[in-house]
mmCIF file of C-alpha atoms in Angstrom:
data_model
loop_
_atom_site.group_PDB
_atom_site.id
_atom_site.type_symbol
_atom_site.label_atom_id
_atom_site.label_comp_id
_atom_site.label_asym_id
_atom_site.label_seq_id
_atom_site.Cartn_x
_atom_site.Cartn_y
_atom_site.Cartn_z
ATOM 1 C CA MET A 1 -28.482 28.121 13.174
ATOM 2 C CA ALA A 2 -27.201 26.837 16.552
ATOM 3 C CA SER A 3 -27.013 29.717 19.501
ATOM 4 C CA PRO A 4 -23.694 30.741 19.793
ATOM 5 C CA ARG A 5 -21.467 29.960 22.900
ATOM 6 C CA VAL A 6 -17.903 30.229 24.458
ATOM 7 C CA VAL A 7 -16.043 27.120 23.969
ATOM 8 C CA THR A 8 -12.792 26.302 24.860
ATOM 9 C CA LYS A 9 -10.762 23.188 24.302
ATOM 10 C CA THR A 10 -10.346 22.262 27.975
ATOM 11 C CA GLU A 11 -14.284 21.416 27.482
ATOM 12 C CA SER A 12 -13.957 18.860 24.531
ATOM 13 C CA GLU A 13 -11.605 18.734 22.097
ATOM 14 C CA GLU A 14 -13.873 17.753 19.730
ATOM 15 C CA LEU A 15 -15.515 21.207 20.389
ATOM 16 C CA SER A 16 -13.889 23.474 18.143
ATOM 17 C CA LEU A 17 -14.873 27.229 16.549
ATOM 18 C CA ARG A 18 -13.875 27.732 12.997
ATOM 19 C CA LEU A 19 -12.565 31.354 14.290
ATOM 20 C CA ALA A 20 -12.082 33.867 11.327
ATOM 21 C CA VAL A 21 -9.401 36.272 12.581
ATOM 22 C CA LEU A 22 -9.650 40.158 12.007
ATOM 23 C CA ILE A 23 -6.598 42.598 13.200
ATOM 24 C CA ASP A 24 -6.959 46.067 12.805
ATOM 25 C CA ALA A 25 -3.532 47.069 12.486
ATOM 26 C CA ASP A 26 -4.380 51.046 13.225
ATOM 27 C CA ASN A 27 -5.562 49.648 16.601
ATOM 28 C CA ALA A 28 -3.189 47.280 18.231
ATOM 29 C CA GLN A 29 -0.201 46.023 18.751
ATOM 30 C CA ALA A 30 2.108 43.467 17.698
ATOM 31 C CA ALA A 31 4.139 42.930 20.941
ATOM 32 C CA VAL A 32 0.655 40.810 22.018
ATOM 33 C CA ILE A 33 0.342 39.127 18.455
ATOM 34 C CA GLU A 34 2.118 35.666 20.639
ATOM 35 C CA GLY A 35 -0.397 35.928 23.412
ATOM 36 C CA LEU A 36 -3.147 36.840 21.514
ATOM 37 C CA LEU A 37 -3.474 33.522 18.711
ATOM 38 C CA ALA A 38 -2.307 31.203 22.047
ATOM 39 C CA GLU A 39 -5.876 32.724 23.827
ATOM 40 C CA ILE A 40 -7.390 32.769 20.144
ATOM 41 C CA ALA A 41 -6.442 28.629 20.405
ATOM 42 C CA ARG A 42 -8.121 28.283 23.813
ATOM 43 C CA PHE A 43 -11.093 28.948 21.778
ATOM 44 C CA GLY A 44 -10.838 27.250 18.062
ATOM 45 C CA GLU A 45 -9.086 27.040 15.112
ATOM 46 C CA ALA A 46 -8.030 30.359 13.458
ATOM 47 C CA THR A 47 -8.498 29.382 10.261
ATOM 48 C CA VAL A 48 -8.661 32.678 8.365
ATOM 49 C CA LYS A 49 -5.744 35.036 10.218
ATOM 50 C CA ARG A 50 -5.866 38.710 7.986
ATOM 51 C CA ILE A 51 -4.410 42.475 9.005
ATOM 52 C CA TYR A 52 -5.841 45.424 7.817
ATOM 53 C CA GLY A 53 -3.519 48.121 7.397
ATOM 54 C CA ASP A 54 -1.473 50.628 5.625
ATOM 55 C CA PHE A 55 1.752 48.850 5.857
ATOM 56 C CA THR A 56 3.970 51.668 3.971
ATOM 57 C CA ALA A 57 3.276 53.775 7.062
ATOM 58 C CA PRO A 58 6.358 54.013 10.041
ATOM 59 C CA ALA A 59 3.886 53.126 12.424
ATOM 60 C CA SER A 60 3.023 49.084 10.620
ATOM 61 C CA ALA A 61 6.807 48.124 10.722
ATOM 62 C CA SER A 62 6.371 46.431 14.241
ATOM 63 C CA TRP A 63 3.683 43.981 12.306
ATOM 64 C CA LYS A 64 5.661 43.308 9.530
ATOM 65 C CA LYS A 65 8.037 41.857 11.505
ATOM 66 C CA VAL A 66 5.433 39.129 12.585
ATOM 67 C CA LEU A 67 2.929 38.568 9.418
ATOM 68 C CA GLN A 68 5.123 35.799 8.257
ATOM 69 C CA ARG A 69 6.333 34.055 11.133
ATOM 70 C CA HIS A 70 2.283 33.839 12.098
ATOM 71 C CA ALA A 71 1.033 33.151 8.761
ATOM 72 C CA ILE A 72 -1.346 36.668 9.010
ATOM 73 C CA LYS A 73 -2.314 37.805 5.934
ATOM 74 C CA PRO A 74 -1.707 41.651 5.461
ATOM 75 C CA VAL A 75 -4.642 43.459 3.793
ATOM 76 C CA GLN A 76 -2.947 46.687 2.075
ATOM 77 C CA GLN A 77 -5.468 49.804 2.995
ATOM 78 C CA PHE A 78 -4.434 53.027 1.641
ATOM 79 C CA ALA A 79 -5.366 56.023 3.391
ATOM 80 C CA TYR A 80 -7.063 57.795 0.617
ATOM 81 C CA THR A 81 -8.171 61.028 2.478
ATOM 82 C CA THR A 82 -6.618 62.173 5.585
ATOM 83 C CA GLY A 83 -9.215 62.115 8.920
ATOM 84 C CA LYS A 84 -10.677 59.247 7.599
ATOM 85 C CA ASN A 85 -10.542 55.754 8.390
ATOM 86 C CA ALA A 86 -10.473 53.348 5.124
ATOM 87 C CA THR A 87 -8.850 50.395 7.134
ATOM 88 C CA ASP A 88 -12.121 50.040 9.619
ATOM 89 C CA SER A 89 -14.191 49.964 6.134
ATOM 90 C CA THR A 90 -12.028 47.336 4.496
ATOM 91 C CA LEU A 91 -12.111 45.122 7.512
ATOM 92 C CA ILE A 92 -15.906 45.525 7.385
ATOM 93 C CA ILE A 93 -16.258 44.467 4.393
ATOM 94 C CA ASP A 94 -14.358 41.662 4.633
ATOM 95 C CA ALA A 95 -15.964 40.284 7.525
ATOM 96 C CA MET A 96 -19.354 40.383 5.997
ATOM 97 C CA ASP A 97 -18.260 38.620 3.056
ATOM 98 C CA LEU A 98 -16.834 36.145 5.119
ATOM 99 C CA LEU A 99 -19.719 35.756 7.374
ATOM 100 C CA TYR A 100 -21.999 34.865 4.173
ATOM 101 C CA THR A 101 -19.662 32.232 2.892
ATOM 102 C CA ARG A 102 -21.068 30.652 5.982
ATOM 103 C CA LYS A 103 -17.504 28.486 7.022
ATOM 104 C CA PHE A 104 -17.359 29.785 10.085
ATOM 105 C CA ASP A 105 -18.358 29.798 14.344
ATOM 106 C CA GLY A 106 -17.178 32.987 15.247
ATOM 107 C CA PHE A 107 -14.883 35.624 15.041
ATOM 108 C CA CYS A 108 -12.343 37.028 16.669
ATOM 109 C CA LEU A 109 -11.862 41.287 15.833
ATOM 110 C CA ILE A 110 -9.054 42.538 17.439
ATOM 111 C CA THR A 111 -9.129 46.218 18.092
ATOM 112 C CA SER A 112 -9.774 49.029 20.368
ATOM 113 C CA ASP A 113 -11.755 50.846 18.181
ATOM 114 C CA SER A 114 -15.435 51.199 19.155
ATOM 115 C CA ASP A 115 -16.519 51.937 15.218
ATOM 116 C CA PHE A 116 -16.654 47.880 15.226
ATOM 117 C CA THR A 117 -19.324 47.833 17.376
ATOM 118 C CA GLY A 118 -21.902 47.270 14.909
ATOM 119 C CA LEU A 119 -20.262 44.746 13.258
ATOM 120 C CA ALA A 120 -19.911 42.900 16.527
ATOM 121 C CA MET A 121 -23.653 43.275 16.910
ATOM 122 C CA ARG A 122 -24.323 42.237 13.559
ATOM 123 C CA LEU A 123 -22.469 39.146 13.588
ATOM 124 C CA ARG A 124 -23.980 37.715 16.439
ATOM 125 C CA GLU A 125 -27.376 38.838 14.607
ATOM 126 C CA GLU A 126 -25.982 36.045 12.502
ATOM 127 C CA GLY A 127 -26.092 33.492 15.272
ATOM 128 C CA LEU A 128 -22.013 33.398 15.447
ATOM 129 C CA THR A 129 -19.772 33.817 18.408
ATOM 130 C CA VAL A 130 -17.700 37.506 18.515
ATOM 131 C CA PHE A 131 -14.301 38.003 20.457
ATOM 132 C CA GLY A 132 -13.318 40.770 21.292
ATOM 133 C CA PHE A 133 -9.326 41.619 22.078
ATOM 134 C CA GLY A 134 -8.286 45.402 22.995
ATOM 135 C CA GLU A 135 -6.407 47.321 25.354
ATOM 136 C CA LYS A 136 -8.329 49.125 28.361
ATOM 137 C CA LYS A 137 -8.854 51.865 26.582
ATOM 138 C CA THR A 138 -11.923 50.298 24.483
ATOM 139 C CA PRO A 139 -14.693 51.898 24.573
ATOM 140 C CA GLU A 140 -17.569 49.517 27.006
ATOM 141 C CA ALA A 141 -20.318 49.694 23.635
ATOM 142 C CA PHE A 142 -17.653 46.891 21.865
ATOM 143 C CA ARG A 143 -16.607 45.304 24.933
ATOM 144 C CA ASN A 144 -20.478 44.487 25.607
ATOM 145 C CA ALA A 145 -20.786 43.621 21.909
ATOM 146 C CA CYS A 146 -18.943 40.990 21.921
ATOM 147 C CA HIS A 147 -19.221 37.374 23.876
ATOM 148 C CA LYS A 148 -16.240 37.612 25.327
ATOM 149 C CA PHE A 149 -13.690 40.631 25.293
ATOM 150 C CA ILE A 150 -9.899 39.837 26.224
ATOM 151 C CA PHE A 151 -8.279 43.040 27.731
ATOM 152 C CA THR A 152 -4.907 42.892 25.524
ATOM 153 C CA GLU A 153 -2.792 43.760 28.790
ATOM 154 C CA ILE A 154 -2.714 40.821 29.794
ATOM 155 C CA LEU A 155 -0.931 39.080 26.826
ATOM 156 C CA ARG A 156 1.497 40.765 26.733
ATOM 157 C CA PRO A 157 5.004 38.881 27.284
ATOM 158 C CA GLY A 158 4.994 38.531 31.315
ATOM 159 C CA GLY A 159 1.230 39.257 31.331
ATOM 160 C CA ASP A 160 1.862 43.083 32.683
ATOM 161 C CA THR A 161 -1.516 44.518 32.745
ATOM 162 C CA GLU A 162 0.334 47.872 33.988
ATOM 163 C CA SER A 163 1.950 50.439 32.103
ATOM 164 C CA ASP A 164 5.601 48.842 30.975
ATOM 165 C CA ILE A 165 8.197 50.572 33.485
ATOM 166 C CA THR A 166 10.354 52.787 32.195
ATOM 167 C CA THR A 167 14.142 52.402 33.026
ATOM 168 C CA HIS A 168 16.592 54.771 33.759
ATOM 169 C CA LYS A 169 20.292 55.265 35.229
ATOM 170 C CA ALA A 170 19.599 55.504 38.703
ATOM 171 C CA SER A 171 21.650 54.534 42.141
ATOM 172 C CA ASP A 172 21.221 50.961 43.219
ATOM 173 C CA ASP A 173 18.531 51.307 45.423
ATOM 174 C CA SER A 174 16.605 53.101 42.889
ATOM 175 C CA LYS A 175 17.257 50.190 40.905
ATOM 176 C CA ASN A 176 15.917 47.709 43.591
ATOM 177 C CA ALA A 177 12.831 49.798 43.403
ATOM 178 C CA THR A 178 12.140 49.461 40.246
ATOM 179 C CA VAL A 179 12.526 45.518 40.348
ATOM 180 C CA GLN A 180 10.392 45.426 42.827
ATOM 181 C CA SER A 181 8.063 47.710 41.337
ATOM 182 C CA ALA A 182 8.029 45.013 37.684
ATOM 183 C CA ASN A 183 7.596 42.699 40.754
ATOM 184 C CA ASN A 184 4.177 44.426 42.228
ATOM 185 C CA GLN A 185 3.211 44.661 38.484
ATOM 186 C CA ALA A 186 3.272 40.787 37.797
ATOM 187 C CA LYS A 187 0.039 40.805 39.775
ATOM 188 C CA PRO A 188 -2.810 42.793 38.058
ATOM 189 C CA LYS A 189 -3.839 45.678 40.123
ATOM 190 C CA GLN A 190 -7.361 45.981 39.874
ATOM 191 C CA VAL A 191 -10.562 46.464 42.301
ATOM 192 C CA PHE A 192 -12.039 43.356 42.445
ATOM 193 C CA PRO A 193 -16.233 43.753 42.251
ATOM 194 C CA LYS A 194 -16.935 41.933 45.123
ATOM 195 C CA LYS A 195 -20.645 43.080 44.892
ATOM 196 C CA PHE A 196 -21.059 41.946 41.513
ATOM 197 C CA VAL A 197 -19.458 38.612 41.238
ATOM 198 C CA LEU A 198 -21.660 37.559 44.694
ATOM 199 C CA ALA A 199 -24.595 38.577 42.571
ATOM 200 C CA ALA A 200 -23.817 36.239 40.056
ATOM 201 C CA LEU A 201 -23.558 33.584 41.701
ATOM 202 C CA GLU A 202 -26.606 33.403 44.116
ATOM 203 C CA GLN A 203 -28.291 33.877 40.347
ATOM 204 C CA SER A 204 -26.399 31.258 38.733
ATOM 205 C CA SER A 205 -27.084 28.720 42.211
ATOM 206 C CA ASP A 206 -29.055 25.735 42.430
ATOM 207 C CA ASP A 207 -31.883 25.595 45.001
ATOM 208 C CA THR A 208 -28.988 24.542 47.592
ATOM 209 C CA GLY A 209 -27.247 27.627 47.061
ATOM 210 C CA TRP A 210 -24.299 25.843 45.249
ATOM 211 C CA ALA A 211 -23.162 26.716 41.935
ATOM 212 C CA GLN A 212 -20.501 24.641 39.487
ATOM 213 C CA ILE A 213 -17.695 26.377 38.393
ATOM 214 C CA GLY A 214 -18.373 26.614 34.701
ATOM 215 C CA THR A 215 -21.831 27.847 35.525
ATOM 216 C CA PHE A 216 -20.447 30.369 36.944
ATOM 217 C CA GLY A 217 -18.134 31.492 34.780
ATOM 218 C CA SER A 218 -20.377 31.296 31.406
ATOM 219 C CA TYR A 219 -22.669 33.791 33.900
ATOM 220 C CA LEU A 220 -19.898 35.796 34.580
ATOM 221 C CA THR A 221 -19.719 36.629 31.462
ATOM 222 C CA LYS A 222 -22.524 36.780 29.767
ATOM 223 C CA LEU A 223 -23.374 39.567 32.797
ATOM 224 C CA GLN A 224 -19.758 40.653 31.839
ATOM 225 C CA PRO A 225 -18.159 39.970 28.655
ATOM 226 C CA ASP A 226 -14.863 41.696 29.814
ATOM 227 C CA PHE A 227 -14.266 39.891 33.066
ATOM 228 C CA ASP A 228 -11.523 37.782 33.115
ATOM 229 C CA SER A 229 -9.859 36.776 36.561
ATOM 230 C CA ARG A 230 -6.758 37.423 35.513
ATOM 231 C CA LEU A 231 -7.287 41.070 36.032
ATOM 232 C CA TYR A 232 -7.363 40.472 39.109
ATOM 233 C CA GLY A 233 -3.969 38.074 39.666
ATOM 234 C CA TYR A 234 -5.218 34.321 39.321
ATOM 235 C CA LYS A 235 -4.598 32.206 36.060
ATOM 236 C CA LYS A 236 -8.175 30.938 35.755
ATOM 237 C CA LEU A 237 -11.590 31.423 37.822
ATOM 238 C CA SER A 238 -11.347 28.283 39.938
ATOM 239 C CA ASP A 239 -8.300 29.620 41.366
ATOM 240 C CA LEU A 240 -9.608 32.876 42.197
ATOM 241 C CA VAL A 241 -12.472 31.086 43.721
ATOM 242 C CA LYS A 242 -10.270 28.716 45.984
ATOM 243 C CA ALA A 243 -8.423 31.456 47.023
ATOM 244 C CA ARG A 244 -10.912 33.982 48.366
ATOM 245 C CA ILE A 245 -12.253 32.411 51.146
ATOM 246 C CA ASP A 246 -13.161 35.014 52.713
ATOM 247 C CA LEU A 247 -16.107 35.126 50.242
ATOM 248 C CA PHE A 248 -16.483 31.472 48.833
ATOM 249 C CA VAL A 249 -16.837 27.731 50.023
ATOM 250 C CA THR A 250 -15.554 25.168 47.191
ATOM 251 C CA GLU A 251 -16.403 22.084 46.877
ATOM 252 C CA GLU A 252 -15.214 18.806 44.398
ATOM 253 C CA ARG A 253 -17.729 16.522 43.351
ATOM 254 C CA GLN A 254 -17.289 13.211 41.480
ATOM 255 C CA ALA A 255 -18.481 13.800 38.556
ATOM 256 C CA PRO A 256 -21.185 10.712 37.374
ATOM 257 C CA GLY A 257 -19.906 8.110 35.230
ATOM 258 C CA ALA A 258 -16.748 10.051 35.122
ATOM 259 C CA THR A 259 -13.246 9.678 37.224
ATOM 260 C CA GLN A 260 -13.101 13.315 36.905
ATOM 261 C CA LYS A 261 -14.302 15.893 39.707
ATOM 262 C CA ILE A 262 -16.001 19.569 39.185
ATOM 263 C CA LEU A 263 -15.641 22.176 41.612
ATOM 264 C CA TYR A 264 -18.464 23.912 42.722
ATOM 265 C CA LEU A 265 -18.601 26.746 45.564
ATOM 266 C CA ARG A 266 -21.511 28.910 47.071
ATOM 267 C CA ALA A 267 -21.187 32.165 49.148
ATOM 268 C CA LYS A 268 -19.617 32.420 52.219
#
């Protein structure tokens, strides 16, 4: 089986993975569903979309409102025993059944639960690409078990990564402060891992010290699956390296036999 790799439709419309999307309703929020499916579409086609949970419980009410609209198949799982998560077991069993059909190139696991670490590792052993989606509280073990992990906070409407702002009655000055706080949250407040990024650039550079943006991005993801330029306020990795003139020197070069240009970078 071919080695898995993270492919986006921007590379080639022909390179589109067939993906099985499995959602843990107990550990995912319905508010991110539109952004989530749009993000998955960047990597391939969501051939199967299933969500697992007890939809008779009040906590699942928000999910029931969006399932039909987005053609997501609900898999009802009653909690047989208090304190035991039957949903996890059902999702894992279904994932293995889908795995052995050999119809998929990868899986999207939407959960913040570390219990799926073993599943992600097993899928990788079969040569499939694993995309993980979860909140920042997701344990590192599960994040690193995926080829690529995306924090769902950046998929919320408006792209906020901080906690939602609590609105309340206040004076005009307080209201203005709240608006300013909302504007500040439009750009994620995350410490930029300068040392890690520069080390990754050094490893992905050629003998002249230059690296192609695609090679650099792939190496970053291999080393740290949850690395995402959007966490630092930039929509694309190319936007980040162009903006950080204190760290990088960039150069656009003509691709051989093509009209498009490719971005290269080196450490400043």
